[in-house]
Short mmCIF file of C-alpha atoms in Angstrom, two decimals:
data_model
loop_
_atom_site.label_atom_id
_atom_site.label_comp_id
_atom_site.label_asym_id
_atom_site.label_seq_id
_atom_site.Cartn_x
_atom_site.Cartn_y
_atom_site.Cartn_z
CA UNK A 1 16.40 -12.33 22.83
CA UNK A 2 14.44 -9.86 20.69
CA UNK A 3 15.94 -9.18 17.25
CA UNK A 4 14.33 -6.46 15.16
CA UNK A 5 15.09 -3.94 12.46
CA UNK A 6 12.47 -1.18 12.31
CA UNK A 7 12.97 1.05 9.29
CA UNK A 8 11.18 4.33 8.62
CA UNK A 9 10.88 3.46 4.94
CA UNK A 10 11.61 0.46 2.70
CA UNK A 11 13.15 2.56 -0.03
CA UNK A 12 15.20 5.72 0.10
CA UNK A 13 15.25 8.23 -2.72
CA UNK A 14 17.49 7.18 -5.61
CA UNK A 15 17.94 3.63 -4.34
CA UNK A 16 16.17 0.28 -4.74
CA UNK A 17 13.92 -1.66 -2.36
CA UNK A 18 15.61 -2.31 1.03
CA UNK A 19 19.03 -1.75 -0.54
CA UNK A 20 20.20 0.82 2.05
CA UNK A 21 19.74 -1.68 4.91
CA UNK A 22 20.80 -4.80 3.04
CA UNK A 23 23.72 -5.58 5.39
CA UNK A 24 21.55 -5.13 8.49
CA UNK A 25 18.81 -7.33 7.07
CA UNK A 26 21.39 -9.99 6.14
CA UNK A 27 22.70 -9.97 9.70
CA UNK A 28 19.17 -10.05 11.19
CA UNK A 29 18.20 -13.09 9.16
CA UNK A 30 21.61 -14.80 9.20
CA UNK A 31 20.11 -17.97 10.68
CA UNK A 32 16.88 -17.85 8.64
CA UNK A 33 16.27 -20.00 5.57
CA UNK A 34 12.64 -19.00 5.05
CA UNK A 35 10.67 -16.05 6.35
CA UNK A 36 7.00 -15.17 6.40
CA UNK A 37 5.97 -11.96 4.63
CA UNK A 38 2.78 -10.21 5.71
CA UNK A 39 1.51 -8.08 2.79
CA UNK A 40 -1.68 -6.87 4.50
CA UNK A 41 -0.81 -3.13 4.30
CA UNK A 42 -1.14 -3.30 0.47
CA UNK A 43 0.62 -0.10 -0.69
CA UNK A 44 -0.98 1.30 -3.85
CA UNK A 45 -3.60 -1.42 -3.59
CA UNK A 46 -1.11 -4.09 -4.71
CA UNK A 47 -2.43 -7.65 -4.45
CA UNK A 48 -0.90 -9.89 -1.79
CA UNK A 49 0.83 -11.84 -4.57
CA UNK A 50 2.32 -8.75 -6.20
CA UNK A 51 3.56 -7.36 -2.92
CA UNK A 52 5.06 -10.68 -1.82
CA UNK A 53 6.85 -10.89 -5.16
CA UNK A 54 8.58 -7.55 -4.45
CA UNK A 55 9.79 -8.76 -1.05
CA UNK A 56 10.79 -12.10 -2.54
CA UNK A 57 12.91 -10.52 -5.29
CA UNK A 58 14.98 -8.78 -2.66
CA UNK A 59 15.39 -11.72 -0.28
CA UNK A 60 16.37 -14.11 -3.05
CA UNK A 61 19.60 -12.12 -3.35
CA UNK A 62 20.31 -13.11 0.28
CA UNK A 63 19.47 -16.76 -0.38
CA UNK A 64 16.30 -16.53 1.75
CA UNK A 65 12.91 -17.88 0.70
CA UNK A 66 9.89 -15.61 1.26
CA UNK A 67 6.49 -17.16 1.93
CA UNK A 68 3.44 -14.92 1.75
CA UNK A 69 1.09 -15.44 4.70
CA UNK A 70 -1.88 -15.53 2.30
CA UNK A 71 -0.53 -18.81 0.89
CA UNK A 72 -1.27 -20.57 4.19
CA UNK A 73 -4.57 -21.97 5.41
CA UNK A 74 -3.39 -21.90 9.02
CA UNK A 75 -2.11 -18.37 9.53
CA UNK A 76 -0.80 -19.01 13.03
CA UNK A 77 1.21 -21.95 11.74
CA UNK A 78 2.62 -19.68 9.03
CA UNK A 79 4.24 -17.65 11.80
CA UNK A 80 5.61 -20.58 13.80
CA UNK A 81 6.79 -22.56 10.76
CA UNK A 82 8.99 -19.84 9.33
CA UNK A 83 12.18 -18.62 10.91
CA UNK A 84 11.72 -14.90 10.43
CA UNK A 85 8.97 -12.30 9.91
CA UNK A 86 8.77 -9.31 7.59
CA UNK A 87 5.85 -6.87 7.60
CA UNK A 88 6.00 -4.33 4.79
CA UNK A 89 4.59 -0.82 4.60
CA UNK A 90 1.40 0.56 3.12
CA UNK A 91 -1.66 1.57 5.09
CA UNK A 92 -1.45 1.14 8.88
CA UNK A 93 -5.23 1.07 9.39
CA UNK A 94 -5.60 -1.71 6.85
CA UNK A 95 -2.63 -3.62 8.27
CA UNK A 96 -3.85 -3.43 11.87
CA UNK A 97 -7.44 -4.25 10.93
CA UNK A 98 -6.38 -7.33 8.97
CA UNK A 99 -4.11 -8.52 11.80
CA UNK A 100 -6.94 -8.04 14.33
CA UNK A 101 -9.55 -9.67 12.07
CA UNK A 102 -7.24 -12.68 11.64
CA UNK A 103 -6.42 -12.78 15.37
CA UNK A 104 -2.67 -12.58 14.75
CA UNK A 105 -1.56 -9.79 17.12
CA UNK A 106 -0.72 -12.06 20.05
CA UNK A 107 0.90 -14.73 17.88
CA UNK A 108 3.20 -12.19 16.30
CA UNK A 109 4.00 -10.60 19.63
CA UNK A 110 4.86 -13.95 21.16
CA UNK A 111 7.04 -15.00 18.24
CA UNK A 112 8.97 -11.72 18.19
CA UNK A 113 9.40 -11.57 21.95
CA UNK A 114 10.72 -15.15 21.82
CA UNK A 115 13.47 -14.09 19.43
CA UNK A 116 12.11 -14.74 15.96
CA UNK A 117 13.85 -12.09 13.83
CA UNK A 118 11.52 -9.29 12.70
CA UNK A 119 11.88 -6.75 9.93
CA UNK A 120 9.34 -3.96 9.68
CA UNK A 121 9.13 -0.96 7.36
CA UNK A 122 6.81 2.04 7.63
CA UNK A 123 3.33 0.68 8.59
CA UNK A 124 5.20 -2.47 9.68
CA UNK A 125 6.85 -0.41 12.44
CA UNK A 126 3.76 1.59 13.41
CA UNK A 127 2.24 -1.65 14.70
CA UNK A 128 5.23 -2.42 16.94
CA UNK A 129 4.46 0.35 19.43
CA UNK A 130 1.53 0.68 21.86
CA UNK A 131 -0.80 2.06 19.17
CA UNK A 132 -1.06 3.22 15.55
CA UNK A 133 -2.11 6.62 16.90
CA UNK A 134 0.87 8.36 15.27
CA UNK A 135 0.36 6.94 11.80
CA UNK A 136 0.45 9.32 8.82
CA UNK A 137 -1.95 7.20 6.83
CA UNK A 138 -5.46 7.78 5.59
CA UNK A 139 -8.14 5.94 7.61
CA UNK A 140 -9.41 3.93 4.62
CA UNK A 141 -10.80 1.14 6.84
CA UNK A 142 -11.93 1.08 10.48
CA UNK A 143 -10.07 -1.20 12.90
CA UNK A 144 -12.01 -2.01 16.09
CA UNK A 145 -9.06 -0.65 18.07
CA UNK A 146 -5.90 1.40 17.44
CA UNK A 147 -3.94 -0.69 19.98
CA UNK A 148 -0.99 -2.40 18.36
CA UNK A 149 1.58 -5.06 19.31
CA UNK A 150 3.26 -3.02 22.05
CA UNK A 151 6.60 -4.77 21.58
CA UNK A 152 8.50 -1.50 21.93
CA UNK A 153 7.40 0.93 24.65
CA UNK A 154 6.99 3.99 22.44
CA UNK A 155 5.04 4.98 19.36
CA UNK A 156 6.88 5.61 16.12
CA UNK A 157 6.06 8.22 13.55
CA UNK A 158 7.63 6.88 10.36
CA UNK A 159 8.59 9.10 7.40
CA UNK A 160 9.01 11.89 9.93
CA UNK A 161 9.12 15.28 8.21
CA UNK A 162 10.36 18.57 9.61
CA UNK A 163 8.15 21.59 9.08
CA UNK A 164 8.92 23.45 5.88
CA UNK A 165 9.09 27.08 6.96
CA UNK A 166 8.54 28.28 3.39
CA UNK A 167 5.33 26.32 3.06
CA UNK A 168 2.14 28.31 2.44
CA UNK A 169 -0.03 25.26 3.08
CA UNK A 170 -2.11 25.71 6.24
CA UNK A 171 -2.53 22.02 7.15
CA UNK A 172 -0.94 21.01 10.46
CA UNK A 173 2.77 20.21 10.64
CA UNK A 174 3.85 16.77 11.80
CA UNK A 175 5.07 18.30 15.06
CA UNK A 176 1.67 19.92 15.72
CA UNK A 177 -0.06 16.60 15.11
CA UNK A 178 2.17 14.75 17.56
CA UNK A 179 1.61 17.51 20.10
CA UNK A 180 -2.15 16.96 19.67
CA UNK A 181 -1.57 13.21 20.14
CA UNK A 182 -0.06 13.98 23.54
CA UNK A 183 -3.22 15.69 24.73
CA UNK A 184 -4.81 12.25 24.78
CA UNK A 185 -1.91 9.80 25.03
CA UNK A 186 1.18 9.67 27.24
CA UNK A 187 3.69 7.39 25.49
CA UNK A 188 6.91 8.75 23.98
CA UNK A 189 6.80 9.24 20.21
CA UNK A 190 9.91 8.81 18.05
CA UNK A 191 9.90 10.79 14.80
CA UNK A 192 11.98 8.49 12.59
CA UNK A 193 13.21 10.15 9.41
CA UNK A 194 13.57 8.33 6.09
CA UNK A 195 17.04 6.76 5.92
CA UNK A 196 17.08 5.92 9.64
CA UNK A 197 16.07 2.78 11.49
CA UNK A 198 16.11 1.14 14.90
CA UNK A 199 18.28 -1.91 15.46
CA UNK A 200 16.96 -3.90 18.41
CA UNK A 201 18.92 -6.78 19.92
CA UNK A 202 17.73 -7.75 23.38
CA UNK A 203 17.50 -4.65 25.54
CA UNK A 204 19.49 -2.40 23.20
CA UNK A 205 17.44 -0.17 20.87
CA UNK A 206 20.01 1.63 18.73
CA UNK A 207 19.23 4.45 16.29
CA UNK A 208 21.07 3.77 13.03
CA UNK A 209 21.11 5.14 9.50
CA UNK A 210 21.92 8.62 8.30
CA UNK A 211 19.67 11.01 10.23
CA UNK A 212 19.03 12.01 13.83
CA UNK A 213 15.57 11.24 15.22
CA UNK A 214 13.16 13.56 17.01
CA UNK A 215 11.83 12.61 20.43
CA UNK A 216 8.44 13.81 21.65
CA UNK A 217 7.75 13.35 25.33
CA UNK A 218 4.62 14.45 27.12
CA UNK A 219 5.00 17.99 28.50
CA UNK A 220 8.56 18.39 27.19
CA UNK A 221 10.04 20.35 24.34
CA UNK A 222 10.84 17.94 21.45
CA UNK A 223 14.54 17.18 21.02
CA UNK A 224 16.95 15.30 18.76
CA UNK A 225 18.83 12.07 19.42
CA UNK A 226 21.84 11.22 17.30
CA UNK A 227 22.87 8.06 15.44
CA UNK A 228 24.09 5.28 17.80
CA UNK A 229 21.94 6.57 20.66
CA UNK A 230 20.44 3.74 22.72
CA UNK A 231 16.73 4.50 23.10
CA UNK A 232 16.65 2.28 26.17
CA UNK A 233 18.00 5.39 27.93
CA UNK A 234 14.74 7.23 27.26
CA UNK A 235 12.73 4.86 29.40
CA UNK B 1 -33.72 23.99 2.19
CA UNK B 2 -30.16 23.04 3.08
CA UNK B 3 -27.76 26.00 3.48
CA UNK B 4 -24.09 25.20 3.95
CA UNK B 5 -20.65 26.62 3.36
CA UNK B 6 -17.97 23.93 3.44
CA UNK B 7 -14.48 25.41 3.35
CA UNK B 8 -11.24 23.49 2.88
CA UNK B 9 -9.52 25.68 5.45
CA UNK B 10 -10.52 28.43 7.89
CA UNK B 11 -7.53 30.58 7.08
CA UNK B 12 -5.61 31.11 3.87
CA UNK B 13 -1.96 32.06 3.80
CA UNK B 14 -1.38 35.75 4.48
CA UNK B 15 -4.93 36.40 5.64
CA UNK B 16 -6.85 36.28 8.92
CA UNK B 17 -9.37 33.78 10.28
CA UNK B 18 -12.32 33.26 7.86
CA UNK B 19 -11.59 36.58 6.16
CA UNK B 20 -11.51 35.18 2.61
CA UNK B 21 -15.10 33.88 2.91
CA UNK B 22 -16.48 36.70 5.03
CA UNK B 23 -19.12 37.75 2.47
CA UNK B 24 -20.31 34.17 1.99
CA UNK B 25 -20.55 33.61 5.74
CA UNK B 26 -22.45 36.85 6.14
CA UNK B 27 -24.94 35.73 3.51
CA UNK B 28 -25.25 32.25 5.01
CA UNK B 29 -26.08 33.61 8.45
CA UNK B 30 -28.05 36.66 7.28
CA UNK B 31 -31.06 35.58 9.36
CA UNK B 32 -29.07 34.33 12.34
CA UNK B 33 -28.65 36.30 15.56
CA UNK B 34 -26.83 33.60 17.53
CA UNK B 35 -25.05 30.48 16.37
CA UNK B 36 -23.69 27.43 18.13
CA UNK B 37 -19.97 26.75 17.79
CA UNK B 38 -18.70 23.19 18.21
CA UNK B 39 -15.03 23.33 19.24
CA UNK B 40 -14.55 19.55 19.66
CA UNK B 41 -11.79 19.23 17.02
CA UNK B 42 -9.44 21.27 19.27
CA UNK B 43 -6.64 22.34 16.86
CA UNK B 44 -3.29 22.58 18.66
CA UNK B 45 -4.97 21.26 21.77
CA UNK B 46 -6.79 24.58 22.34
CA UNK B 47 -9.36 24.50 25.13
CA UNK B 48 -13.03 24.73 24.15
CA UNK B 49 -13.08 28.25 25.63
CA UNK B 50 -10.02 29.43 23.69
CA UNK B 51 -11.29 28.00 20.42
CA UNK B 52 -14.77 29.47 20.88
CA UNK B 53 -13.18 32.84 21.57
CA UNK B 54 -11.45 32.73 18.16
CA UNK B 55 -14.74 32.01 16.40
CA UNK B 56 -16.50 34.62 18.47
CA UNK B 57 -13.99 37.38 17.61
CA UNK B 58 -14.75 36.87 13.95
CA UNK B 59 -18.53 36.65 14.21
CA UNK B 60 -18.79 39.71 16.41
CA UNK B 61 -17.73 41.73 13.35
CA UNK B 62 -20.91 40.42 11.64
CA UNK B 63 -23.06 41.24 14.66
CA UNK B 64 -23.60 37.56 15.45
CA UNK B 65 -23.30 36.03 18.91
CA UNK B 66 -21.36 32.76 19.18
CA UNK B 67 -22.30 30.26 21.89
CA UNK B 68 -19.88 27.40 22.59
CA UNK B 69 -21.68 24.07 22.88
CA UNK B 70 -19.65 23.26 26.01
CA UNK B 71 -21.50 26.08 27.81
CA UNK B 72 -24.76 24.09 27.64
CA UNK B 73 -25.93 21.30 29.92
CA UNK B 74 -28.37 20.05 27.32
CA UNK B 75 -26.29 19.68 24.17
CA UNK B 76 -29.24 18.79 21.95
CA UNK B 77 -31.03 21.93 23.06
CA UNK B 78 -27.89 23.92 22.22
CA UNK B 79 -28.42 22.91 18.60
CA UNK B 80 -32.14 23.61 18.44
CA UNK B 81 -31.96 26.90 20.42
CA UNK B 82 -29.43 28.59 18.14
CA UNK B 83 -30.14 29.70 14.60
CA UNK B 84 -26.95 28.52 12.97
CA UNK B 85 -24.13 25.99 13.42
CA UNK B 86 -20.39 26.31 12.95
CA UNK B 87 -17.99 23.39 13.36
CA UNK B 88 -14.34 24.41 13.19
CA UNK B 89 -11.29 22.42 12.10
CA UNK B 90 -8.70 20.49 14.05
CA UNK B 91 -8.57 16.73 14.40
CA UNK B 92 -11.32 14.78 12.59
CA UNK B 93 -10.96 11.66 14.75
CA UNK B 94 -11.37 13.70 17.90
CA UNK B 95 -14.29 15.66 16.44
CA UNK B 96 -16.17 12.56 15.27
CA UNK B 97 -15.48 10.65 18.49
CA UNK B 98 -16.78 13.52 20.64
CA UNK B 99 -19.90 13.92 18.47
CA UNK B 100 -20.57 10.16 18.67
CA UNK B 101 -19.88 10.01 22.42
CA UNK B 102 -22.33 12.90 22.97
CA UNK B 103 -24.91 11.34 20.62
CA UNK B 104 -25.11 14.47 18.45
CA UNK B 105 -24.72 13.09 14.92
CA UNK B 106 -28.43 12.66 14.24
CA UNK B 107 -29.41 15.94 15.89
CA UNK B 108 -26.94 17.86 13.74
CA UNK B 109 -28.01 16.03 10.62
CA UNK B 110 -31.66 16.76 11.25
CA UNK B 111 -31.03 20.45 11.99
CA UNK B 112 -28.90 20.94 8.88
CA UNK B 113 -31.26 19.01 6.60
CA UNK B 114 -34.12 21.14 7.94
CA UNK B 115 -32.36 24.30 6.81
CA UNK B 116 -30.39 25.51 9.82
CA UNK B 117 -27.39 27.30 8.24
CA UNK B 118 -24.14 25.36 8.64
CA UNK B 119 -20.55 26.50 8.30
CA UNK B 120 -17.78 23.92 8.40
CA UNK B 121 -14.03 24.25 7.93
CA UNK B 122 -11.49 21.47 7.50
CA UNK B 123 -12.42 18.69 10.00
CA UNK B 124 -15.85 20.37 10.12
CA UNK B 125 -16.38 19.40 6.47
CA UNK B 126 -14.88 15.89 6.74
CA UNK B 127 -17.81 14.95 8.95
CA UNK B 128 -20.40 16.12 6.39
CA UNK B 129 -19.72 13.25 3.98
CA UNK B 130 -20.43 9.52 4.38
CA UNK B 131 -17.23 8.94 6.41
CA UNK B 132 -14.04 10.53 7.74
CA UNK B 133 -12.11 7.93 5.72
CA UNK B 134 -10.37 10.61 3.64
CA UNK B 135 -9.15 12.70 6.55
CA UNK B 136 -5.50 13.82 6.60
CA UNK B 137 -5.37 13.81 10.37
CA UNK B 138 -3.46 11.74 12.87
CA UNK B 139 -5.61 9.08 14.61
CA UNK B 140 -4.98 10.47 18.11
CA UNK B 141 -8.20 8.95 19.51
CA UNK B 142 -10.31 5.98 18.41
CA UNK B 143 -13.92 6.63 17.34
CA UNK B 144 -16.14 3.53 17.42
CA UNK B 145 -16.95 4.17 13.77
CA UNK B 146 -15.64 6.30 10.89
CA UNK B 147 -19.20 6.89 9.62
CA UNK B 148 -20.05 10.58 9.57
CA UNK B 149 -23.16 12.75 9.04
CA UNK B 150 -23.67 11.79 5.38
CA UNK B 151 -25.34 15.10 4.55
CA UNK B 152 -23.48 15.36 1.26
CA UNK B 153 -23.15 12.22 -0.86
CA UNK B 154 -19.37 12.30 -1.30
CA UNK B 155 -16.31 12.35 0.92
CA UNK B 156 -14.16 15.44 1.04
CA UNK B 157 -10.40 15.57 1.32
CA UNK B 158 -9.73 19.05 2.74
CA UNK B 159 -6.38 20.86 2.33
CA UNK B 160 -5.96 18.86 -0.86
CA UNK B 161 -2.34 18.94 -2.04
CA UNK B 162 -0.98 18.07 -5.45
CA UNK B 163 2.06 15.81 -5.57
CA UNK B 164 5.32 17.74 -5.51
CA UNK B 165 7.33 16.19 -8.31
CA UNK B 166 10.59 17.52 -6.84
CA UNK B 167 9.96 15.83 -3.52
CA UNK B 168 12.48 13.22 -2.40
CA UNK B 169 10.21 12.09 0.43
CA UNK B 170 8.96 8.54 -0.14
CA UNK B 171 5.69 8.77 1.85
CA UNK B 172 2.54 8.34 -0.24
CA UNK B 173 1.08 11.27 -2.19
CA UNK B 174 -2.45 12.41 -1.43
CA UNK B 175 -3.59 10.98 -4.75
CA UNK B 176 -2.12 7.55 -3.91
CA UNK B 177 -3.89 7.58 -0.55
CA UNK B 178 -7.26 8.36 -2.11
CA UNK B 179 -6.66 5.62 -4.67
CA UNK B 180 -6.08 3.22 -1.77
CA UNK B 181 -9.30 4.48 -0.16
CA UNK B 182 -11.16 3.40 -3.29
CA UNK B 183 -10.00 -0.19 -2.92
CA UNK B 184 -12.31 -0.41 0.09
CA UNK B 185 -14.90 2.37 -0.42
CA UNK B 186 -16.96 3.42 -3.40
CA UNK B 187 -18.07 7.01 -2.76
CA UNK B 188 -16.75 9.92 -4.82
CA UNK B 189 -13.97 11.92 -3.12
CA UNK B 190 -13.55 15.66 -3.72
CA UNK B 191 -10.00 16.97 -3.23
CA UNK B 192 -10.77 20.53 -2.07
CA UNK B 193 -7.74 22.83 -2.21
CA UNK B 194 -7.11 25.60 0.32
CA UNK B 195 -8.86 28.75 -0.86
CA UNK B 196 -11.84 26.85 -2.27
CA UNK B 197 -15.16 25.93 -0.73
CA UNK B 198 -18.55 24.45 -1.52
CA UNK B 199 -21.63 26.65 -1.37
CA UNK B 200 -24.72 24.51 -0.87
CA UNK B 201 -28.23 25.95 -1.19
CA UNK B 202 -30.89 23.30 -1.61
CA UNK B 203 -29.88 20.93 -4.39
CA UNK B 204 -27.10 23.15 -5.76
CA UNK B 205 -23.56 22.33 -4.61
CA UNK B 206 -21.36 24.98 -6.21
CA UNK B 207 -17.55 25.00 -6.14
CA UNK B 208 -16.37 28.49 -5.25
CA UNK B 209 -13.13 30.20 -4.27
CA UNK B 210 -9.93 30.48 -6.24
CA UNK B 211 -8.89 26.94 -7.20
CA UNK B 212 -10.27 24.06 -9.20
CA UNK B 213 -11.04 20.86 -7.26
CA UNK B 214 -9.95 17.31 -8.05
CA UNK B 215 -12.56 14.58 -8.38
CA UNK B 216 -11.78 10.97 -7.57
CA UNK B 217 -14.29 8.41 -8.75
CA UNK B 218 -13.97 4.66 -8.33
CA UNK B 219 -12.24 3.10 -11.36
CA UNK B 220 -11.82 6.42 -13.16
CA UNK B 221 -8.84 8.63 -13.79
CA UNK B 222 -9.00 11.65 -11.41
CA UNK B 223 -10.03 14.90 -13.08
CA UNK B 224 -10.50 18.61 -12.34
CA UNK B 225 -13.70 20.59 -11.96
CA UNK B 226 -13.61 24.37 -12.28
CA UNK B 227 -15.01 27.16 -10.12
CA UNK B 228 -18.82 27.51 -10.44
CA UNK B 229 -19.23 23.82 -11.31
CA UNK B 230 -22.37 22.33 -9.75
CA UNK B 231 -21.31 19.09 -8.03
CA UNK B 232 -24.89 17.88 -8.24
CA UNK B 233 -23.93 16.95 -11.81
CA UNK B 234 -21.48 14.34 -10.52
CA UNK B 235 -24.22 12.27 -8.93
#
């Protein structure tokens, strides 16, 4: 049975790293002693060691050991040997490229579909859908494909932001961008606001947190779904 | 002699399409009777016809005929037959992919380097640097490469936005993203704010408009350059 927490952001304003979902994360990894952390997205250009240390400092408070994947020679073994997976945020292009270059997409997919608990934040949830085509990130490196793990049947747009009607900036709104995405892609896109997350156990995909989410379907007007909605009903 | 106007945006707040650079555009195309418009970036999913019509409505006021490249069977001829080029904004990934798929990168580069006047706005200036790696756009389609025309020796970040210190949103600032870009790329990045543009005649690359620009160099603290600065001095 699939077990995943997919959070729009690792940190909400005025709080500390992962603190707002601490209880959910504890529950997700309740049978895990050691988990593998994949620091490939490198926010702010952090080194793998520095980033793993941040994740580790949080998980130590739950009595869980964090192993950085870069500490392993055999990366595939790193996934099978640990009893949980956490992929942190940063740059989605860099994350996907590094996963592709290391041939880890299928291994991760298999492990997660087989029930290994998975926590993802930001870029770490972009890669769970069919593609990273709704990422907000800057294309700082070129992956050979935008296809991602396709573990959930829709794309996510993390850090979703509503248009600011007072804004004098002429760049596209998030909603306009997702509309443009749908000229070339057909999958549903979930605009997941900061403070909200998806809790996935088996077939149930429940919206949790403190904000409604925005659903973008091809050829439909975007609409809101409320907390506790089961996204399975969209499919 | 190269002749280019590279504008951060086509439209500034409270004004109409291209109006704020009308005099510059008039000067740029003072010897042009007909220009080719490349609508591939398709903002808001506009059709090629609709987008070309917008460009055309503006240029008609200067007595210049606009031909959409989609009206030609021979796309390479479309570039050589017209006496000016305008590439409008929209999605940089889509623009670059369509240019690559139609094998037009080298033809455009050759025409522009030979002195055919070029106007670019937003996505239309992203493709003038070494890569589209500092685009703000959503990766709605996958180009086989992020390498662009490389007519100017630095990347541009159009619609450059300063960090809003009151913002409670935890997504990365533009400055953080460009810093991340420099972990994997070495070229200078120019953060070009809306209302500003580069006027390029031969070797002179002058910042014009109403706002300073922000310069990001590898391993240096970002800094501002003022209006009338010659960016040739950065190289």
